[in-house]
């Protein structure tokens, strides 16, 4: 039986005076692969940040399964890449290693097991060549791989990604999504994206966030449905049928 | 040159340079990596308010400066996070407020303030035993903190939000490191003065950064560069009879220029290969 990892009940988040999320209800189960879509400023990132404990809701609650550790501390997180200081003196290896630092070990020195775990992830993601480079020397796609490594190195049961498809080329985008489908066998995934057309091929279900949250238990969604969810976003389809994405798990890159 | 070391004041100056380069090398790398250099500038100048009040009350100016530097560091942070003031404006407010308080209290202190210049421009040769003890304790604290919690400090500095998501003690360490940075700045005021102290925390780091892109390596290189620069500046100032603080800064900047030249020649060498 698949277990519920996260249960969000009546979540409301307010910045200053602006209501960003209102009465959002949402459950996330093991094996889920949910695409979170919605207009800019609609609250997608806020939803992620609430789950990660980075913003405090004014009302509502988020209940974590024990599998996600203490207060969801065992969630792998890949933030938006544009907020990094790319001149920070840190190597790819150290970036990934920082993904292992948590409440239980921050006061300890780095163990041999920690280093082995980092090495294993580096090999898994095929980034051995750039492991010693500092992050400022990387391309967009390489940087995303390094940050994906940081998110994965702690063996999380849930992986949360915030627009991993910005600043990367189409080839990397396709690789990334195929990797996520593979990872989805071991962990639940919550993926924020502005590109509904592309992600709907890979995700299993869709959450539309525009102040309110509408859960759509399928990866097939039409423009009409989006409109009824009050989710005014432009559908960019890459298939032959305009305005509607009909493909299910069709994994060959459609661009 | 050997006869120089026989003088107590010179031996003290060398010890001060060593302790300051340890403190500044480590804390400076942290400040530069987090782009907090101008918070440091605000703290430095704000601490002058404490120096003024200590003068007025007849206390050791270092105590006044220490209290004011920590207050202003937390104040800058508080204004920015809670008071809805932009960070650069917040820095400017504390920067000038501290200086103003210092000027007012020195004005109302009867008599002439003879050591005032040494606080503005530094005087490593006039360093006292109390200064040395203060710097020694601080060096041990900074060294211990960075040795024990290196991975945490790097993780927080690089990506505070990610560290929070992993439930790391981000706020506590932010304030702890801010307080330590403020104290390191105060301790270093003795060497190069309020006006020049920022350079001790940035020029060695920038020079080290030319040759390494790793936090730990930059820290260690900065300590070495800072120490060699301070000693060279000290000896140079002794023989030329120039102010020691300013001479140290000029030497450190010359090191940076030299480093830049070397790294430039290296890239040319690599290209022509």
Short mmCIF file of C-alpha atoms in Angstrom, two decimals, chain A residues 21 95 98 224:
data_model
loop_
_atom_site.label_atom_id
_atom_site.label_comp_id
_atom_site.label_asym_id
_atom_site.label_seq_id
_atom_site.Cartn_x
_atom_site.Cartn_y
_atom_site.Cartn_z
CA UNK A 21 -2.11 30.73 -0.97
CA UNK A 95 28.02 21.50 -2.95
CA UNK A 98 26.38 20.08 1.82
CA UNK A 224 -10.71 24.23 -20.77
#
